[in-house]
């Protein structure tokens, strides 16, 4: 007994040490998970770049790459200096943060958690910005676009984000106070980016040749394989986007990952089936956008619905995106369907949280969700439209007709994405085809006779 007594006395201390070790392991796991998830979300920038490049013409490919690079590069700097503080600083009446600019003066968090949380939120902000890129592709002045990209990351996105997510870090927003639910950003990220994109398309106008006698004309992109690769990369990164929003490495990520996968697959099936039934052939581009529609749709409620609900949300999103794209095409020129995918399906996914929640339908929650959807539009669209108008009046939002015909790669950057191709000038293109930017196949000399 005397030999056991010291061990018995030490038992509480040993138990406390084990608890401390377990807590340390969990803390470290949380940090690692958030960094890995953030890296997956950052990879989505590559997905957006490839998707937009593939769905537009070869003569504008380098320009699209530049816009996506700047969305991330300039975006992280201005989000660090301004956006993070507006979004997650101590809230002023639930409307906007008032401290935390350049990560200074943020209270209540360890410095290490501040850094990792900033990193994760910065890649989200870049995602919101790059949604605009595809919608205004092939005709927007690069300098003007860069200014808008900086403003959406520094101000437009963070202000709405503070309303819905401010309490994730400090303070709390007025939408949060109402009980608005948007777990990973169907509205906060995707609809905000899309309503800004809608404003841009209206101000900059359609590409030359998009509308003939008031009817939309298809302007095909130059590479379906690039677009498809972009979608697969986005799909892969979305597991970090949704499951990473737990900001904790725990069991909760399991159902989120499953729901994300199911909704994406159902979205593709819905879009494919509808186009097959409607047109007699399954549309490749609509099916690809169906994947994205399902992903956007499940993002708000990926933590709150059962897998069967995720299937329903994704399937309906895939159907909705087809009808939304066809309707919007009558009025705007959106080369990649960004407004339909991210705006309409983002709104749908946000409302669907109340419709398919695991604990049952809630009419009051549906009303709160609708308030959030409406607030996102009423904030983002007017501010973005005014900014695009101001850029149009001061810098010129749209490039010249000659620049559009030659391609933004040459006009804006003095380069071409595919130097092996000899890009035809406007005078080289046969009558009626000038809007399509047709590439002339390189001439190959015949091999000498042996």
XYZ file of C-alpha atoms in Angstrom:
450
model
C 0.000 0.000 0.000
C 2.863 2.336 0.843
C 4.235 1.791 -2.654
C 0.872 2.573 -4.239
C 0.274 5.732 -2.203
C 2.630 7.989 -4.221
C 1.007 6.792 -7.435
C -2.440 7.516 -6.063
C -1.327 10.986 -5.041
C 0.094 11.554 -8.515
C -3.022 10.323 -10.331
C -4.816 13.704 -10.431
C -1.702 15.388 -11.776
C -1.236 12.673 -14.407
C -4.882 12.972 -15.459
C -4.542 16.747 -15.742
C -1.402 16.322 -17.857
C -3.232 13.906 -20.148
C -6.148 16.345 -20.500
C -3.746 19.167 -21.284
C -1.995 17.062 -23.867
C -5.308 16.110 -25.504
C -6.329 19.757 -25.605
C -2.992 20.726 -27.130
C -3.351 18.039 -29.783
C -6.836 19.270 -30.674
C -5.635 22.871 -30.853
C -2.777 21.919 -33.130
C -5.134 19.851 -35.280
C -7.462 22.835 -35.621
C -4.603 25.011 -36.848
C -3.424 22.417 -39.341
C -6.941 21.771 -40.645
C -7.685 25.462 -41.210
C -4.395 26.002 -43.063
C -4.964 22.934 -45.267
C -8.570 23.945 -45.948
C -7.458 27.484 -46.765
C -4.899 26.124 -49.210
C -7.676 24.122 -50.904
C -9.772 27.270 -51.194
C -6.812 29.136 -52.658
C -6.457 26.401 -55.268
C -9.959 27.377 -56.400
C -8.367 30.484 -57.923
C -6.721 28.152 -60.430
C -10.082 26.509 -61.015
C -11.773 29.813 -61.743
C -8.920 30.856 -64.032
C -9.150 27.665 -66.089
C -12.950 27.694 -66.195
C -13.097 31.303 -67.388
C -10.277 30.782 -69.865
C -11.867 27.706 -71.372
C -15.296 29.294 -71.754
C -13.934 32.386 -73.527
C -11.907 32.905 -76.679
C -8.211 32.169 -77.013
C -7.336 35.789 -77.786
C -8.337 36.785 -74.228
C -6.785 33.930 -72.249
C -3.756 35.804 -70.879
C -5.963 38.688 -69.772
C -8.161 36.334 -67.763
C -5.103 34.794 -66.124
C -3.885 38.273 -65.172
C -7.236 39.193 -63.627
C -7.296 36.054 -61.515
C -3.706 36.555 -60.403
C -4.501 40.115 -59.343
C -7.711 39.114 -57.571
C -5.570 37.017 -55.244
C -2.449 39.205 -55.111
C -3.952 42.656 -54.681
C -6.859 41.122 -52.793
C -4.796 39.680 -49.955
C -3.015 43.007 -49.446
C -6.144 45.169 -49.240
C -8.000 42.574 -47.166
C -5.092 42.667 -44.725
C -5.010 46.457 -44.602
C -8.743 47.206 -44.613
C -11.147 44.363 -45.326
C -10.428 42.079 -42.379
C -10.971 44.895 -39.904
C -14.251 45.955 -41.513
C -15.471 42.372 -41.513
C -14.249 41.009 -38.191
C -13.242 43.995 -36.074
C -15.298 45.060 -33.074
C -18.711 45.783 -34.546
C -20.249 49.247 -34.492
C -23.913 48.504 -33.843
C -23.742 45.316 -35.880
C -22.933 47.133 -39.117
C -19.171 47.253 -39.594
C -15.931 46.486 -37.792
C -13.951 49.352 -36.321
C -10.579 47.822 -35.485
C -8.272 45.014 -36.571
C -6.952 46.862 -39.612
C -3.616 45.355 -40.652
C -4.394 42.799 -37.905
C -3.645 45.396 -35.228
C -5.697 45.881 -32.089
C -7.808 42.737 -32.396
C -8.778 41.634 -28.921
C -9.784 38.287 -27.487
C -7.763 36.008 -29.763
C -4.243 34.635 -29.693
C -1.917 36.099 -32.331
C -1.510 32.668 -33.915
C -5.270 32.189 -34.326
C -5.591 35.706 -35.734
C -3.063 34.837 -38.430
C -4.642 31.533 -39.407
C -8.161 32.972 -39.374
C -7.039 35.898 -41.513
C -5.468 33.511 -44.012
C -8.638 31.456 -44.298
C -10.871 34.506 -44.710
C -8.523 36.183 -47.204
C -8.831 33.300 -49.667
C -12.619 33.564 -49.338
C -12.455 37.256 -50.184
C -10.424 36.510 -53.314
C -13.113 34.045 -54.383
C -15.800 36.733 -54.209
C -13.702 39.018 -56.387
C -12.907 36.524 -59.097
C -16.592 35.737 -59.707
C -16.784 39.156 -61.360
C -13.896 38.375 -63.693
C -15.709 35.799 -65.791
C -18.911 37.778 -66.136
C -17.220 40.852 -67.663
C -14.616 38.890 -69.614
C -13.400 39.818 -73.104
C -14.277 43.518 -73.114
C -13.313 45.245 -69.854
C -10.411 47.650 -69.329
C -7.832 45.871 -67.149
C -6.994 48.992 -65.113
C -10.636 49.648 -64.330
C -11.196 46.002 -63.439
C -8.223 46.083 -61.075
C -9.688 49.080 -59.243
C -13.029 47.322 -58.845
C -11.353 44.119 -57.668
C -9.555 46.043 -54.944
C -12.730 47.805 -53.787
C -14.874 44.661 -53.623
C -12.277 42.905 -51.454
C -11.540 45.950 -49.308
C -15.089 47.229 -48.747
C -18.065 45.673 -50.560
C -17.569 42.060 -49.521
C -16.304 42.765 -45.965
C -19.189 45.069 -45.069
C -21.820 42.488 -45.906
C -19.642 39.804 -44.361
C -19.607 41.739 -41.095
C -23.414 41.684 -41.056
C -23.571 37.909 -41.428
C -20.297 36.577 -40.004
C -18.823 39.256 -37.745
C -19.409 37.146 -34.653
C -17.115 34.408 -35.934
C -14.226 36.428 -34.579
C -15.372 39.483 -32.689
C -18.488 41.567 -32.228
C -21.455 40.366 -34.273
C -23.538 41.566 -37.201
C -27.185 42.540 -37.364
C -28.060 39.654 -39.682
C -26.387 37.281 -37.255
C -28.539 38.747 -34.527
C -31.664 37.874 -36.504
C -30.501 34.267 -36.786
C -29.423 34.341 -40.442
C -27.698 31.094 -41.440
C -25.095 30.895 -44.183
C -22.495 28.448 -42.990
C -19.864 28.790 -45.725
C -21.141 31.601 -47.925
C -23.814 30.812 -50.530
C -24.859 34.435 -50.112
C -21.952 36.015 -48.231
C -19.376 34.963 -50.827
C -21.126 33.740 -53.964
C -24.177 35.971 -54.268
C -22.189 39.051 -53.284
C -19.700 38.291 -56.060
C -22.516 37.584 -58.517
C -24.553 40.732 -57.812
C -21.383 42.748 -58.346
C -20.859 40.820 -61.587
C -24.426 41.608 -62.684
C -23.772 45.312 -62.190
C -20.588 45.036 -64.229
C -22.264 43.296 -67.153
C -24.968 45.955 -67.303
C -22.537 48.865 -67.276
C -19.897 47.446 -69.637
C -22.456 46.045 -72.084
C -22.323 42.901 -74.217
C -19.467 41.756 -76.407
C -19.577 42.728 -80.056
C -21.759 40.213 -81.884
C -23.458 38.790 -78.795
C -26.846 40.196 -79.757
C -28.043 40.261 -83.351
C -31.461 41.810 -83.939
C -31.996 41.691 -80.194
C -31.443 37.949 -79.951
C -28.498 36.373 -78.119
C -25.931 34.546 -80.224
C -23.680 31.851 -78.823
C -20.009 32.834 -78.694
C -18.295 29.553 -77.889
C -15.213 29.333 -75.723
C -12.005 27.885 -77.072
C -11.402 24.905 -74.764
C -13.956 22.671 -73.077
C -11.133 20.540 -71.571
C -9.713 23.615 -69.800
C -13.169 24.536 -68.508
C -13.773 20.980 -67.292
C -10.396 20.870 -65.532
C -11.307 24.143 -63.864
C -14.582 22.669 -62.614
C -12.824 19.610 -61.186
C -10.325 21.842 -59.376
C -13.159 23.961 -58.002
C -14.986 20.825 -56.898
C -11.856 19.603 -55.114
C -11.236 22.962 -53.467
C -14.843 23.199 -52.325
C -14.238 20.497 -49.724
C -11.925 22.991 -48.044
C -14.390 25.810 -48.662
C -17.257 24.060 -46.860
C -15.664 21.629 -44.423
C -12.933 24.125 -43.587
C -15.547 26.621 -42.425
C -15.841 24.606 -39.223
C -12.393 26.070 -38.400
C -11.936 22.936 -36.307
C -10.591 19.494 -37.092
C -13.418 17.431 -35.686
C -16.203 14.985 -36.586
C -18.384 17.811 -37.906
C -16.443 17.907 -41.168
C -17.708 14.429 -42.123
C -21.310 15.247 -43.015
C -20.237 18.539 -44.588
C -17.863 16.768 -46.973
C -20.493 14.147 -47.813
C -23.188 16.765 -48.434
C -20.846 18.789 -50.611
C -20.032 15.800 -52.810
C -23.656 14.714 -53.110
C -24.979 18.155 -54.016
C -22.372 18.647 -56.736
C -23.155 15.308 -58.335
C -26.901 15.930 -58.147
C -26.440 19.378 -59.694
C -24.636 17.880 -62.672
C -27.362 15.255 -63.113
C -30.113 17.861 -62.916
C -28.546 20.154 -65.504
C -27.652 17.299 -67.841
C -31.108 15.697 -67.661
C -32.907 18.993 -68.288
C -30.818 19.960 -71.308
C -31.075 16.428 -72.693
C -34.866 16.521 -72.362
C -35.141 20.083 -73.647
C -32.692 20.014 -76.557
C -32.336 16.336 -77.364
C -28.647 16.342 -76.416
C -26.901 16.709 -73.041
C -25.091 20.052 -72.837
C -21.477 19.859 -71.708
C -21.199 23.446 -70.494
C -24.544 23.353 -68.697
C -23.554 20.104 -66.993
C -20.297 21.676 -65.840
C -22.186 24.658 -64.489
C -24.619 22.206 -62.898
C -21.741 20.893 -60.770
C -20.956 24.439 -59.654
C -24.636 25.220 -59.084
C -24.920 22.242 -56.750
C -21.797 23.316 -54.892
C -22.966 26.900 -54.504
C -26.415 25.720 -53.440
C -25.198 23.439 -50.637
C -22.646 25.902 -49.268
C -25.098 27.704 -46.975
C -26.587 24.630 -45.350
C -23.894 21.975 -45.712
C -23.756 21.614 -41.927
C -27.499 21.756 -41.341
C -29.094 19.283 -43.764
C -29.099 15.520 -44.049
C -27.567 13.866 -47.133
C -31.004 13.369 -48.699
C -31.552 17.121 -48.321
C -28.186 17.808 -49.955
C -29.269 15.697 -52.931
C -32.486 17.684 -53.275
C -30.726 21.045 -52.970
C -28.113 20.095 -55.553
C -30.581 18.565 -58.002
C -32.832 21.606 -57.907
C -29.822 23.919 -58.212
C -28.783 22.083 -61.399
C -32.250 22.634 -62.847
C -32.470 26.234 -61.656
C -29.131 27.178 -63.210
C -30.283 26.097 -66.682
C -33.457 28.168 -66.576
C -31.665 31.123 -64.961
C -28.904 31.087 -67.589
C -31.364 30.969 -70.480
C -33.417 33.810 -69.016
C -30.465 36.039 -68.135
C -28.905 35.515 -71.568
C -31.765 37.528 -73.056
C -30.614 40.628 -71.203
C -26.931 40.385 -70.274
C -23.738 38.947 -71.723
C -22.182 36.702 -69.082
C -19.680 34.412 -70.859
C -19.357 31.933 -67.998
C -22.847 32.087 -66.466
C -21.512 33.539 -63.212
C -24.685 35.409 -62.267
C -26.858 32.315 -62.685
C -24.440 29.963 -60.929
C -23.330 32.140 -58.038
C -26.141 34.666 -57.711
C -29.345 32.776 -58.402
C -28.135 29.455 -57.014
C -26.516 31.215 -54.074
C -29.893 32.732 -53.210
C -31.560 29.349 -53.696
C -29.091 27.601 -51.413
C -29.535 30.210 -48.712
C -33.318 29.835 -48.744
C -32.970 26.048 -48.903
C -31.429 26.015 -45.419
C -34.897 26.645 -44.004
C -36.590 24.250 -46.427
C -34.370 21.190 -45.908
C -32.900 21.619 -42.422
C -32.400 18.360 -40.569
C -34.637 19.567 -37.744
C -37.506 20.384 -40.112
C -38.948 23.227 -42.164
C -39.205 26.613 -40.467
C -41.304 29.415 -41.933
C -39.762 31.993 -39.615
C -36.267 30.866 -40.615
C -37.254 31.118 -44.277
C -38.220 34.737 -43.679
C -34.880 35.450 -42.017
C -33.031 33.774 -44.881
C -34.974 35.895 -47.378
C -33.980 39.044 -45.496
C -30.334 38.034 -45.809
C -30.673 37.306 -49.522
C -32.375 40.650 -50.100
C -29.857 42.562 -47.989
C -26.972 41.105 -50.017
C -28.528 42.324 -53.265
C -29.610 45.725 -51.947
C -26.111 46.417 -50.634
C -23.942 44.886 -53.333
C -25.718 45.685 -56.585
C -26.267 49.460 -56.161
C -22.794 50.085 -54.748
C -21.166 48.003 -57.481
C -23.233 49.620 -60.214
C -22.287 53.112 -58.979
C -18.611 52.142 -58.832
C -18.646 50.644 -62.334
C -20.370 53.775 -63.624
C -17.755 55.977 -61.976
C -14.967 53.892 -63.489
C -16.640 54.103 -66.876
C -16.817 57.902 -66.679
C -13.276 58.394 -65.385
C -11.074 55.570 -66.692
C -13.251 54.062 -69.375
C -14.622 50.662 -68.390
C -14.739 49.167 -71.857
C -11.852 48.712 -74.245
C -12.018 50.031 -77.788
C -13.643 48.108 -80.610
C -10.242 47.516 -82.170
C -8.907 46.183 -78.885
C -11.860 43.844 -78.476
C -11.488 42.561 -82.016
C -7.742 41.981 -81.677
C -8.124 40.478 -78.218
C -7.279 41.737 -74.761
C -4.074 39.739 -74.623
C -2.477 41.908 -77.298
C -4.356 45.112 -76.492
C -3.923 45.117 -72.702
C -0.755 43.080 -72.140
C 1.178 42.967 -75.395
C 1.251 39.188 -75.487
C -0.666 36.157 -76.679
C -1.563 33.036 -74.728
C -0.954 30.717 -77.672
C 1.954 32.033 -79.748
C 1.726 29.046 -82.082
C -1.544 30.435 -83.404
C -1.623 33.356 -85.807
C -4.479 35.449 -84.502
C -6.519 36.941 -87.300
C -7.168 40.644 -87.319
C -10.619 42.074 -87.898
C -9.876 42.491 -91.611
C -8.777 38.858 -91.901
C -11.985 37.423 -90.496
C -14.635 36.490 -93.066
C -17.766 38.611 -93.093
C -20.206 37.640 -90.352
C -17.590 35.907 -88.213
C -15.784 38.909 -86.722
C -17.446 38.468 -83.348
C -15.989 35.045 -82.845
C -12.271 35.834 -82.932
C -11.518 32.779 -85.056
C -7.965 31.516 -84.828
C -6.256 30.579 -88.039
C -4.459 27.255 -87.914
C -0.706 27.634 -88.369
C 0.605 26.734 -91.805
C 2.713 23.587 -91.737
C 5.229 23.086 -94.468
C 5.159 19.729 -96.228
C 8.054 17.450 -95.446
C 10.642 17.347 -98.222
C 10.527 14.349 -100.473
C 13.128 11.717 -99.750
